[in-house]
Amino acid sequence: MEEYLNELYKNITVFKERPVYGVQINKTGCKLVIEFEGSIDYRLTENNGESMMLPLNGIIIKSGVQTATIRIYPKDGEDLVTKYAHVKLRFTEAPDKKSGLNEYKTIATFESPTNIGELKLPYYESKVTFTANVPFDYSKELDQAKDLKTIKDIENKVVAKYNSIIKLGEQFDEVGYLKEQMHNSIIHYSSGYFTDKKTIKESHEVRAALTDERVYNREILPVENYTMQFYADNKIVALWQKNNNPMIYIKGNYKYEDGEEAYAEGGDPIFLYMPKGSKELKIW
């Protein structure tokens, strides 16, 4: 673990300017997907209402106009979006990571139509745009990555990669899983301006359920009955369950340090790409 943390820390970029972008999400009566053009998406698939501030720095690829596609889906057990579905979004910008609440400004908003239930849709879609100015640019790496749709057996390769990640979970190989996530972690910590060693080390004290041996009566879902989605001009791909949950998904029981037990389930979104010069899929 120490070797992994040192390698991660060594590759994190420190920026002088640290603008912060986010979106305040309030939803009820539906599921929600927010996909960024040229990047990946974020999904809120719980059936209950939710209110949260989602950081966007790790999803934004580079400065410029950002186009977010908003998709509202029915809850489990429903075929169409109902009148009870409601989503309200407020996109924000702040000049620095340590900015006070009074420095956050609204740069875009979205609210679902009041007649959404009358539209009788399997899902509702809309777009929101705003301009971001960030000190990082990950677009070159994606531009040079392979167009995954040109690879004939891409689906088999994607399924094989997902199964290899599940194998790490079955073996409780925490460091192996973290190494697979290295590229994603570098972007997360760099773009979020988490650059001191202490913070990075402490953040790894929260372990992934997939490789945590304290989760018992475990069930890791098999990679089947999935949908495959491409992103970023076919440079990124991911598998999802039919209910929009991540394909790599675990159910089990967990015992807290105080002895209390709880049932838990959840999944890790896995976005794959094939870097320039590589024949292997890696986690973006």
Coordinates of C-alpha atoms in Angstrom, one line a residue:
M1 CA 0.0 0.0 0.0
E2 CA 2.8 2.4 0.9
E3 CA 4.4 1.8 -2.5
Y4 CA 1.1 2.5 -4.3
L5 CA 0.5 5.7 -2.3
N6 CA 4.0 7.0 -3.1
E7 CA 3.4 6.3 -6.8
L8 CA 0.1 8.1 -6.7
Y9 CA 1.4 11.1 -4.9
K10 CA 4.3 11.4 -7.3
N11 CA 2.0 11.7 -10.3
I12 CA -0.4 14.3 -8.8
T13 CA -0.2 17.8 -10.4
V14 CA -0.3 20.9 -8.2
F15 CA -2.0 23.9 -9.7
K16 CA -1.6 27.5 -8.7
E17 CA -5.2 28.4 -9.7
R18 CA -7.9 26.2 -8.2
P19 CA -11.4 27.1 -9.5
V20 CA -14.1 24.8 -8.4
Y21 CA -17.2 23.6 -10.3
G22 CA -20.2 21.7 -8.9
V23 CA -23.9 21.1 -9.3
Q24 CA -26.5 21.1 -6.5
I25 CA -28.8 18.3 -7.2
N26 CA -32.3 17.9 -5.8
K27 CA -34.4 15.0 -7.2
T28 CA -37.4 13.0 -6.2
G29 CA -39.6 10.3 -7.8
C30 CA -37.0 9.3 -10.5
K31 CA -33.5 8.3 -11.4
L32 CA -31.0 10.8 -12.8
V33 CA -28.1 10.6 -15.2
I34 CA -25.9 13.7 -16.0
E35 CA -23.5 13.1 -18.9
F36 CA -20.9 15.6 -20.0
E37 CA -20.1 15.9 -23.7
G38 CA -16.6 14.5 -24.3
S39 CA -16.4 13.0 -20.9
I40 CA -18.3 10.5 -18.7
D41 CA -21.5 10.6 -16.7
Y42 CA -22.7 10.5 -13.1
R43 CA -25.8 8.5 -12.0
L44 CA -28.1 8.8 -9.1
T45 CA -30.1 5.6 -9.2
E46 CA -31.7 5.4 -5.8
N47 CA -35.5 5.3 -5.8
N48 CA -35.8 7.8 -2.9
G49 CA -35.4 11.6 -3.0
E50 CA -31.9 13.0 -2.9
S51 CA -30.2 16.3 -2.3
M52 CA -26.4 16.7 -2.7
M53 CA -23.6 18.8 -4.1
L54 CA -21.8 16.9 -6.8
P55 CA -18.2 18.2 -7.5
L56 CA -17.7 18.5 -11.3
N57 CA -13.9 19.1 -11.5
G58 CA -13.3 15.3 -12.0
I59 CA -15.8 15.1 -14.9
I60 CA -14.7 18.3 -16.7
I61 CA -12.0 17.4 -19.2
K62 CA -10.7 20.9 -20.2
S63 CA -11.7 24.6 -20.2
G64 CA -14.4 25.8 -22.6
V65 CA -18.1 25.3 -23.1
Q66 CA -19.4 22.3 -21.2
T67 CA -22.6 20.6 -22.4
A68 CA -24.3 18.4 -19.8
T69 CA -27.1 16.1 -21.0
I70 CA -29.7 15.5 -18.3
R71 CA -31.7 12.3 -18.5
I72 CA -34.5 11.6 -16.1
Y73 CA -35.6 7.9 -15.8
P74 CA -38.5 6.2 -14.0
K75 CA -38.0 4.5 -10.6
D76 CA -37.7 0.8 -10.4
G77 CA -41.0 -0.9 -11.1
E78 CA -42.2 2.0 -13.4
D79 CA -42.1 2.0 -17.2
L80 CA -42.7 5.7 -17.8
V81 CA -41.6 8.9 -16.0
T82 CA -44.5 9.9 -13.7
K83 CA -45.9 13.2 -12.5
Y84 CA -44.0 12.6 -9.2
A85 CA -40.6 13.0 -11.0
H86 CA -38.9 16.3 -10.2
V87 CA -35.3 17.4 -10.8
K88 CA -33.8 20.7 -10.0
L89 CA -30.1 21.5 -10.7
R90 CA -28.0 24.5 -9.9
F91 CA -24.5 24.6 -11.5
T92 CA -22.0 26.6 -9.6
E93 CA -18.5 28.1 -9.9
A94 CA -16.1 29.4 -7.2
P95 CA -12.7 30.9 -7.6
D96 CA -10.8 28.6 -5.2
K97 CA -11.1 25.4 -3.3
K98 CA -11.3 27.3 0.0
S99 CA -13.8 29.9 -1.2
G100 CA -16.6 30.8 1.1
L101 CA -20.3 30.1 0.3
N102 CA -20.7 33.8 -0.6
E103 CA -18.2 33.4 -3.4
Y104 CA -20.1 30.6 -5.1
K105 CA -22.1 31.9 -8.1
T106 CA -24.7 30.2 -10.2
I107 CA -23.7 29.7 -13.8
A108 CA -26.6 27.5 -15.1
T109 CA -29.8 26.0 -13.9
F110 CA -32.3 23.3 -14.9
E111 CA -35.7 22.2 -13.6
S112 CA -37.8 19.4 -15.0
P113 CA -41.1 20.5 -16.7
T114 CA -44.2 20.5 -14.5
N115 CA -46.1 18.4 -17.0
I116 CA -43.4 15.7 -17.3
G117 CA -45.9 12.9 -16.3
E118 CA -48.2 13.9 -19.1
L119 CA -45.5 13.3 -21.7
K120 CA -45.6 9.5 -21.1
L121 CA -41.9 9.1 -21.8
P122 CA -39.6 6.1 -21.0
Y123 CA -37.1 8.9 -20.1
Y124 CA -36.9 12.7 -20.4
E125 CA -33.8 14.4 -21.9
S126 CA -32.6 18.0 -21.9
K127 CA -29.2 19.8 -22.2
V128 CA -27.5 22.5 -20.1
T129 CA -24.4 24.5 -21.2
F130 CA -22.0 26.6 -19.2
T131 CA -18.4 27.8 -19.6
A132 CA -15.6 26.4 -17.3
N133 CA -12.1 27.7 -16.9
V134 CA -9.9 25.1 -15.3
P135 CA -6.1 24.7 -15.0
F136 CA -6.0 21.2 -16.4
D137 CA -6.5 19.6 -19.8
Y138 CA -7.0 15.8 -20.2
S139 CA -8.4 16.1 -23.7
K140 CA -5.1 15.3 -25.5
E141 CA -4.8 11.9 -23.9
L142 CA -8.4 11.1 -25.0
D143 CA -7.8 12.5 -28.5
Q144 CA -4.9 10.1 -28.9
A145 CA -6.7 7.1 -27.4
K146 CA -8.2 4.5 -29.7
D147 CA -11.7 4.7 -31.2
L148 CA -13.2 1.7 -29.4
K149 CA -15.9 1.1 -32.0
T150 CA -13.2 0.3 -34.5
I151 CA -12.1 -2.8 -32.5
K152 CA -14.1 -5.8 -33.7
D153 CA -14.2 -7.7 -30.5
I154 CA -14.5 -4.7 -28.2
E155 CA -17.5 -6.1 -26.3
N156 CA -15.6 -9.3 -25.4
K157 CA -12.6 -7.2 -24.3
V158 CA -14.8 -5.0 -22.1
V159 CA -16.5 -8.0 -20.5
A160 CA -13.1 -9.7 -19.9
K161 CA -11.7 -6.5 -18.3
Y162 CA -14.7 -6.2 -16.0
N163 CA -14.4 -9.9 -15.0
S164 CA -10.7 -9.4 -14.2
I165 CA -11.7 -6.5 -11.9
I166 CA -14.3 -8.7 -10.2
K167 CA -11.5 -11.3 -9.7
L168 CA -9.6 -8.8 -7.7
G169 CA -12.6 -8.4 -5.5
E170 CA -13.0 -12.2 -5.1
Q171 CA -9.3 -12.3 -4.0
F172 CA -9.7 -9.2 -1.7
D173 CA -6.7 -7.7 -3.6
E174 CA -7.1 -4.1 -2.4
V175 CA -3.8 -2.9 -3.7
G176 CA -4.3 -4.6 -7.1
Y177 CA -7.7 -2.8 -7.4
L178 CA -6.2 0.5 -6.4
K179 CA -3.5 0.1 -9.0
E180 CA -6.2 -0.5 -11.6
Q181 CA -7.8 2.8 -10.5
M182 CA -4.5 4.7 -10.6
H183 CA -5.3 6.9 -13.6
N184 CA -8.7 7.7 -12.3
S185 CA -7.2 8.6 -8.9
I186 CA -4.6 10.9 -10.4
I187 CA -7.3 12.9 -12.2
H188 CA -9.5 12.9 -9.1
Y189 CA -6.8 14.2 -6.7
S190 CA -5.2 16.6 -9.2
S191 CA -8.4 18.2 -10.5
G192 CA -9.9 18.3 -7.0
Y193 CA -6.7 19.9 -5.7
F194 CA -6.1 17.2 -3.0
T195 CA -2.3 17.4 -3.1
D196 CA -0.9 16.8 0.4
K197 CA 0.2 13.3 1.3
K198 CA -1.7 13.2 4.6
T199 CA -5.0 13.9 3.0
I200 CA -4.4 11.3 0.3
K201 CA -3.4 8.7 2.8
E202 CA -6.4 9.4 5.0
S203 CA -8.8 9.2 2.1
H204 CA -7.7 5.6 1.5
E205 CA -8.8 4.6 5.0
V206 CA -12.3 4.4 3.5
R207 CA -12.0 1.1 1.7
A208 CA -13.9 -0.1 -1.4
A209 CA -16.5 -2.7 -0.6
L210 CA -15.4 -4.8 -3.5
T211 CA -12.1 -5.7 -1.8
D212 CA -13.0 -5.2 1.8
E213 CA -12.9 -8.6 3.7
R214 CA -15.2 -7.1 6.4
V215 CA -18.1 -7.4 4.0
Y216 CA -19.5 -10.9 4.4
N217 CA -22.3 -12.9 2.9
R218 CA -21.0 -11.3 -0.2
E219 CA -22.6 -11.5 -3.7
I220 CA -20.8 -9.8 -6.6
L221 CA -23.2 -9.7 -9.6
P222 CA -22.0 -11.5 -12.7
V223 CA -21.3 -9.5 -15.8
E224 CA -24.5 -10.3 -17.8
N225 CA -27.8 -8.7 -18.9
Y226 CA -25.9 -5.4 -19.3
T227 CA -26.0 -2.3 -21.6
M228 CA -22.8 -1.0 -23.1
Q229 CA -22.4 2.7 -23.6
F230 CA -19.7 4.7 -25.4
Y231 CA -18.6 8.2 -24.4
A232 CA -16.2 10.9 -25.6
D233 CA -16.5 10.2 -29.3
N234 CA -16.1 6.4 -28.6
K235 CA -12.9 6.8 -26.7
I236 CA -14.5 5.6 -23.4
V237 CA -16.8 2.7 -22.7
A238 CA -18.8 1.4 -19.7
L239 CA -21.2 -1.4 -18.9
W240 CA -24.3 -0.8 -16.8
Q241 CA -27.1 -2.8 -15.4
K242 CA -30.5 -2.4 -17.1
N243 CA -31.6 -0.4 -14.1
N244 CA -28.8 2.1 -14.7
N245 CA -26.7 0.8 -11.7
P246 CA -23.0 0.1 -12.2
M247 CA -22.3 -3.4 -13.6
I248 CA -19.7 -4.1 -11.0
Y249 CA -22.1 -4.4 -8.0
I250 CA -21.8 -6.0 -4.6
K251 CA -24.3 -7.0 -1.9
G252 CA -23.5 -8.1 1.6
N253 CA -23.4 -7.5 5.3
Y254 CA -21.0 -5.2 7.1
K255 CA -20.0 -5.1 10.8
Y256 CA -18.9 -1.7 12.2
E257 CA -16.2 -1.3 14.8
D258 CA -18.8 -0.9 17.5
G259 CA -20.3 -4.3 16.6
E260 CA -23.4 -3.0 14.9
E261 CA -24.3 -4.8 11.7
A262 CA -25.9 -3.5 8.5
Y263 CA -26.9 -4.7 5.1
A264 CA -25.2 -2.8 2.3
E265 CA -25.1 -2.8 -1.5
G266 CA -23.6 -0.6 -4.1
G267 CA -21.3 -0.5 -7.1
D268 CA -18.3 1.2 -8.7
P269 CA -18.7 2.8 -12.1
I270 CA -15.9 1.5 -14.3
F271 CA -15.1 3.6 -17.4
L272 CA -12.5 2.0 -19.8
Y273 CA -10.3 3.4 -22.5
M274 CA -7.4 2.2 -24.6
P275 CA -4.4 4.6 -24.4
K276 CA -2.2 5.4 -27.4
G277 CA 0.2 2.6 -28.1
S278 CA -1.7 0.1 -25.9
K279 CA -3.7 -3.0 -26.9
E280 CA -5.2 -3.3 -23.4
L281 CA -8.2 -1.5 -21.9
K282 CA -7.5 0.5 -18.8
I283 CA -9.7 2.4 -16.3
W284 CA -10.1 6.0 -17.3

